Short mmCIF file of C-alpha atoms in Angstrom, two decimals:
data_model
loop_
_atom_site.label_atom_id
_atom_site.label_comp_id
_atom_site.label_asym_id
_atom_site.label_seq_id
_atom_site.Cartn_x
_atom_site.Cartn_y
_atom_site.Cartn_z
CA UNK A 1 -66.91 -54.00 -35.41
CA UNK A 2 -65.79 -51.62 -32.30
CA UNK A 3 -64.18 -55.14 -31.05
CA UNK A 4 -62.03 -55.58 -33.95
CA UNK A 5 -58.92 -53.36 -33.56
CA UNK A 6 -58.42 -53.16 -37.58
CA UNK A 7 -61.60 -51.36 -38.11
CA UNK A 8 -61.04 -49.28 -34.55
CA UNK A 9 -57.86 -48.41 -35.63
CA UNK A 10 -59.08 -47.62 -39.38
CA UNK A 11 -61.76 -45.07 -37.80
CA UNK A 12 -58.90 -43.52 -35.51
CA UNK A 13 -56.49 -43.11 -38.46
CA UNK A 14 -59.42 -41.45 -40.54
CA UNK A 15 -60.69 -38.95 -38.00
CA UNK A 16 -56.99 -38.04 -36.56
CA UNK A 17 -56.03 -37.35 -40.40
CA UNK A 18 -59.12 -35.84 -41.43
CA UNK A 19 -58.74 -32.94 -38.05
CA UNK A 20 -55.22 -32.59 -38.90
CA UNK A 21 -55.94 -31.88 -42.68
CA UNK A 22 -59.26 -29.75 -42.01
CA UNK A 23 -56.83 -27.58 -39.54
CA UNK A 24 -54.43 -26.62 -42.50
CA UNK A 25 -56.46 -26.28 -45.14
CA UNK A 26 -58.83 -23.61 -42.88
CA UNK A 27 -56.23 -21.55 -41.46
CA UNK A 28 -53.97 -22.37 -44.96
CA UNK A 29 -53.32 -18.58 -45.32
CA UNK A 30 -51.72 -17.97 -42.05
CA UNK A 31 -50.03 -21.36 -42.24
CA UNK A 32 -48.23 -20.31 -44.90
CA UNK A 33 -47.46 -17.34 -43.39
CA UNK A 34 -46.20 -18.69 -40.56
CA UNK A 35 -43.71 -21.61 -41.63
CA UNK A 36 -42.47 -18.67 -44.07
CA UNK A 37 -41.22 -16.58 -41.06
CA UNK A 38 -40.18 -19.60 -39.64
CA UNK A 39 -37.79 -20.77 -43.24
CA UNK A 40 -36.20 -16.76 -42.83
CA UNK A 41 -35.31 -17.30 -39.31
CA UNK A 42 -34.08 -20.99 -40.12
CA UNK A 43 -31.99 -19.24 -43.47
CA UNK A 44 -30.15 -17.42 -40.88
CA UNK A 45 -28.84 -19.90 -38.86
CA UNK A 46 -27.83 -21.77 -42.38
CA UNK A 47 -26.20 -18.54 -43.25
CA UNK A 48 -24.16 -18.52 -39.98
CA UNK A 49 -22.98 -22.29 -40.65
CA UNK A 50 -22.64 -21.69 -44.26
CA UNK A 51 -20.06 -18.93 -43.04
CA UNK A 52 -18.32 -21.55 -41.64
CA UNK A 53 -17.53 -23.60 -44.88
CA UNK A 54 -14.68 -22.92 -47.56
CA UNK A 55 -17.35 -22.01 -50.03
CA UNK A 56 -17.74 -19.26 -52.45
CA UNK A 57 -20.24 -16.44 -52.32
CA UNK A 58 -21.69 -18.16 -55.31
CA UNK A 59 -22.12 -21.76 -53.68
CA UNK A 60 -23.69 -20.20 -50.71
CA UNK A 61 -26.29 -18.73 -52.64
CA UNK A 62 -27.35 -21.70 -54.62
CA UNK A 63 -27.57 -23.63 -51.63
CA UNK A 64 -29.70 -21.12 -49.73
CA UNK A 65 -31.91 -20.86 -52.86
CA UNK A 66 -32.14 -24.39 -53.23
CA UNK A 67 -33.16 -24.96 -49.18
CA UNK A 68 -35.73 -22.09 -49.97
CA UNK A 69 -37.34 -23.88 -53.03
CA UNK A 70 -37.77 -27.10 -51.13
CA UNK A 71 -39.34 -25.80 -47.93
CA UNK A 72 -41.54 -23.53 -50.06
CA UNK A 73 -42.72 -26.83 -51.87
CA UNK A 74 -43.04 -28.68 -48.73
CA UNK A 75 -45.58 -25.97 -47.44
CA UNK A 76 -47.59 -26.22 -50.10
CA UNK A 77 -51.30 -27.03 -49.74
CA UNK A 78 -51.15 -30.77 -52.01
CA UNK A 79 -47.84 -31.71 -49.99
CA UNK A 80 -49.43 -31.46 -46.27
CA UNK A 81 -52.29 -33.24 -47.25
CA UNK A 82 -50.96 -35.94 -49.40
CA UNK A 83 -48.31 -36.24 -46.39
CA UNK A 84 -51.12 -36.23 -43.67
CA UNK A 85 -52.75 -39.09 -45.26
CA UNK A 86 -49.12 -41.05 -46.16
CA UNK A 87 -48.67 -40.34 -42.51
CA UNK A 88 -51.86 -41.58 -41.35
CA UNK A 89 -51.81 -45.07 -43.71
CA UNK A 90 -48.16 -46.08 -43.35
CA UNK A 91 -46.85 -44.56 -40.52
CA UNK A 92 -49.43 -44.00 -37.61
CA UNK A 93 -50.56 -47.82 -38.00
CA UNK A 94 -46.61 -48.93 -37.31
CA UNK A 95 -46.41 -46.19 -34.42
CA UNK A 96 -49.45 -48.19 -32.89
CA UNK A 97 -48.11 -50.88 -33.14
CA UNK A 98 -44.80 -50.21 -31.34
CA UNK A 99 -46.54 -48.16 -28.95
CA UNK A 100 -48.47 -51.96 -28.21
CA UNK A 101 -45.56 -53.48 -27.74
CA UNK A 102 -43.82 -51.15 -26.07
CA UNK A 103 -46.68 -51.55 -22.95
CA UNK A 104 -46.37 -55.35 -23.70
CA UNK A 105 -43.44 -55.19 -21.81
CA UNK A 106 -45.06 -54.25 -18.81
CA UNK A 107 -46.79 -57.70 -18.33
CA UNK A 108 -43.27 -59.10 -18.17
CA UNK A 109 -42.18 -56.39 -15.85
CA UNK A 110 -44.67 -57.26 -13.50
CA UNK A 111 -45.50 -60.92 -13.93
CA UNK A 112 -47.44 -61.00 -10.95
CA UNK A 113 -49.87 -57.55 -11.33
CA UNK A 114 -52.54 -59.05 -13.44
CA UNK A 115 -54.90 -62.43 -14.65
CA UNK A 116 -54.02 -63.38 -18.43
CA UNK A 117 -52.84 -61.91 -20.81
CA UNK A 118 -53.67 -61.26 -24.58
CA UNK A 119 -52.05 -58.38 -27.38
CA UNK A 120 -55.03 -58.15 -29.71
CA UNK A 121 -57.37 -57.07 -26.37
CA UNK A 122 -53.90 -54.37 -25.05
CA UNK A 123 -53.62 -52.91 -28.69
CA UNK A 124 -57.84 -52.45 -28.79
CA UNK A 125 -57.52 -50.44 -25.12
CA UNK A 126 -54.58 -48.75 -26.48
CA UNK A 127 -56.39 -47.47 -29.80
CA UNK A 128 -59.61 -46.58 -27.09
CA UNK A 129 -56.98 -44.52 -24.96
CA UNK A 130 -55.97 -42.74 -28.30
CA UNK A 131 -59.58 -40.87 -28.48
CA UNK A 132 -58.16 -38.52 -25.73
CA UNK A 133 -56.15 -37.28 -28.40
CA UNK A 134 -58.77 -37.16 -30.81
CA UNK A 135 -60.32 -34.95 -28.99
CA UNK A 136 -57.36 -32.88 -28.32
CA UNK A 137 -56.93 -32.31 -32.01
CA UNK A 138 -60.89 -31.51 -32.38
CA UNK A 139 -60.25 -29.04 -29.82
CA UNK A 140 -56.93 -27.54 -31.45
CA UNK A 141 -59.27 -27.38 -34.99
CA UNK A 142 -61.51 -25.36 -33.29
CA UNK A 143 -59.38 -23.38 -31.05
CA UNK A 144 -57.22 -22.75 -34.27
CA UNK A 145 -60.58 -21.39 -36.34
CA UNK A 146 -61.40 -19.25 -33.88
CA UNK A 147 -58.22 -17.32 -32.68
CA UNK A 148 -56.98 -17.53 -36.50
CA UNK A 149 -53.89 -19.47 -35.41
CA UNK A 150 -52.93 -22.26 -37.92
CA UNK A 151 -50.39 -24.08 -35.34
CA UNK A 152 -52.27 -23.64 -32.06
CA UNK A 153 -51.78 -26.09 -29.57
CA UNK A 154 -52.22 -27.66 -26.48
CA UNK A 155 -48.75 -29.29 -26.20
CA UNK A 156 -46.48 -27.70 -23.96
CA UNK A 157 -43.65 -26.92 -26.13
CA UNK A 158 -45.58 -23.44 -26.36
CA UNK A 159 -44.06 -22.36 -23.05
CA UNK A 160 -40.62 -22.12 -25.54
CA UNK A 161 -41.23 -19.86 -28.35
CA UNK A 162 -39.57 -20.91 -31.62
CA UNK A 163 -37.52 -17.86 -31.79
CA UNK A 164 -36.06 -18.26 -28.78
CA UNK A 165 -34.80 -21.95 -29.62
CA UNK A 166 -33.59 -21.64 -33.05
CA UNK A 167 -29.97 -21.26 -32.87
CA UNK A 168 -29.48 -23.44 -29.70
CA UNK A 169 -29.56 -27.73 -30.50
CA UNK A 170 -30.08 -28.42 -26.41
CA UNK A 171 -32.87 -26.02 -26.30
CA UNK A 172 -34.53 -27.23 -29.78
CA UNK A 173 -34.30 -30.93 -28.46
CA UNK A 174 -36.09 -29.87 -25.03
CA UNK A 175 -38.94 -28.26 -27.45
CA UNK A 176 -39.21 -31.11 -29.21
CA UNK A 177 -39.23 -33.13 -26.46
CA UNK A 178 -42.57 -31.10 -24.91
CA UNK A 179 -44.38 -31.68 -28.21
CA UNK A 180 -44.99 -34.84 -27.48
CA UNK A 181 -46.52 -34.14 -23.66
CA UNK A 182 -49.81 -32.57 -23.97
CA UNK A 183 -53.20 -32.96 -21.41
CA UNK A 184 -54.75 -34.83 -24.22
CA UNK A 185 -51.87 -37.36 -23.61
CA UNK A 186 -51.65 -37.08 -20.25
CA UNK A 187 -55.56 -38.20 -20.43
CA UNK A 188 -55.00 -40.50 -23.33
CA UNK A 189 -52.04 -42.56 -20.62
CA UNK A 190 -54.22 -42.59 -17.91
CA UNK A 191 -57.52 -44.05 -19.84
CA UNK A 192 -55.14 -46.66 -20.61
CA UNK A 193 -54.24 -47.45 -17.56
CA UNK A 194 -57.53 -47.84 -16.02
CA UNK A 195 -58.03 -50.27 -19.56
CA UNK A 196 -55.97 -52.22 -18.67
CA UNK A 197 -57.24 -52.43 -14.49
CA UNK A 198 -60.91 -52.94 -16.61
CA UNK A 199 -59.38 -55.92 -19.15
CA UNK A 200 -56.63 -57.04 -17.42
CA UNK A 201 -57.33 -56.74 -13.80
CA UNK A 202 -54.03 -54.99 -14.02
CA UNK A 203 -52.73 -53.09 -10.47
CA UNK A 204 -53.34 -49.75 -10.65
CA UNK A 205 -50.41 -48.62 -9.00
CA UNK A 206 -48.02 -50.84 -11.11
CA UNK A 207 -49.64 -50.02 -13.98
CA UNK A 208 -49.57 -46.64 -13.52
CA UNK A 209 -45.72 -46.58 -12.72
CA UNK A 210 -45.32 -48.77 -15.76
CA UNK A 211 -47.41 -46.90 -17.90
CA UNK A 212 -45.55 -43.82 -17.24
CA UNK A 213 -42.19 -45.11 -17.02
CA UNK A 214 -42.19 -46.05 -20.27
CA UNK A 215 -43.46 -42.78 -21.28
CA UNK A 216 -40.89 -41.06 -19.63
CA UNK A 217 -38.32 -43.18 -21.34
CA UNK A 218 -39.91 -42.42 -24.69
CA UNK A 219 -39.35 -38.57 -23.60
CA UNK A 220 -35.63 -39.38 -23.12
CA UNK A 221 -34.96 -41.09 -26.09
CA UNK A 222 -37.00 -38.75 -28.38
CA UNK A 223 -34.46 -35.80 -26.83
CA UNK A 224 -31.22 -38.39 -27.22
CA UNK A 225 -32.56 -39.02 -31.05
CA UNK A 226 -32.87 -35.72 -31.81
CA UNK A 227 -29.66 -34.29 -30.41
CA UNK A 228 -27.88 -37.30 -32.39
CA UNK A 229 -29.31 -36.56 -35.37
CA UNK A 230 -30.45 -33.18 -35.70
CA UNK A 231 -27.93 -31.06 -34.00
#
């Protein structure tokens, strides 16, 4: 069983969704308030651009109302867990998978680094190097319980506070960007490279550059997609 990726990856995507849902539906209250001071501030900012429009005082309105409704349903308890389990079935399987694929690429990069080669055996490390992050979000849950903070974190965008990003794009991108780097992940990158020295008889030091190259370049691209598309 713990040699078959599909049932590795089926007990990752259970206990990732399960910590994720446990977290919000604990600290629901303060959640709630939260992501409610966070619509007001974001209704601002869509009043400033609305400002900006040849609309009437009438059109503004409805479409403030109508942005309000929406992220008021999207907050509610059903929606974040029916969307941490759609998450967890349909998406975080395909995210895997690219994420496998993506560290293919160093075995063509460096055709010389390592002895065979074989995808079901990278994407089984891969899942392994993932329980770093389990236990980041474990940690989070319980971090979360006891300081009564619904979105604490470990990843670093909490150096930028919300506030301070909300009506800049360059700023929000560089926030988002630092989501994604954590010491979970950190961990999680470096458990996979010494998987794939263990399976692979991979170099260290290539790997390692490869490993987090491609990280870095994930890093980029997330800020480039986000500027693109949600400035």
């Amino acid at each position: 069983m713990f040699s078959n990726p599909f049932y590795v990856l089926l007990v990752f995507i259970f206990s990732i969704t399960t910590v994720n849902i446990l977290k919000v539906v604990i600290n629901y209250d303060n959640y709630k308030q939260v992501m409610v001071n966070q619509m007001e501030q974001n209704l601002e900012e869509i009043k400033e651009n609305l400002k900006k429009q040849d609309l009437t005082y009438e059109e503004k309105e409805r479409r403030l109302e109508n942005y309000r409704k929406i992220y008021l349903m999207s907050i509610s308890l059903p929606i974040i867990v029916l969307s941490n389990i759609a998450f967890g079935i349909f998406l975080l399987p395909i995210i895997m998978l690219v994420q496998a694929f993506a560290f293919s690429m160093l075995f063509f990069i460096f055709p010389n680094s390592y002895k065979g080669y074989n995808f079901k055996k990278l994407f089984l490390i891969l899942i392994y190097s993932k329980t770093a992050i389990l236990l980041g979000a474990f940690l989070s849950l319980i971090f979360s319980i006891i300081y009564q903070n619904p979105t604490f974190s470990f990843n670093f965008s909490n150096f930028i506070p919300y506030e301070f990003v909300s009506h800049n794009s360059y700023l929000k991108a560089i926030r988002n960007t630092l989501y994604h780097i954590e010491p979970f992940s950190i961990l999680s990158l470096i458990l996979l490279i010494f998987g794939l020295n263990k399976a692979f008889d991979f170099e260290i030091k290539k790997a390692v550059i490869g490993v987090f190259g491609i990280f870095i370049i994930f890093l980029i691209l997330n800020a480039l997609f986000f500027l693109l598309f949600f400035k």
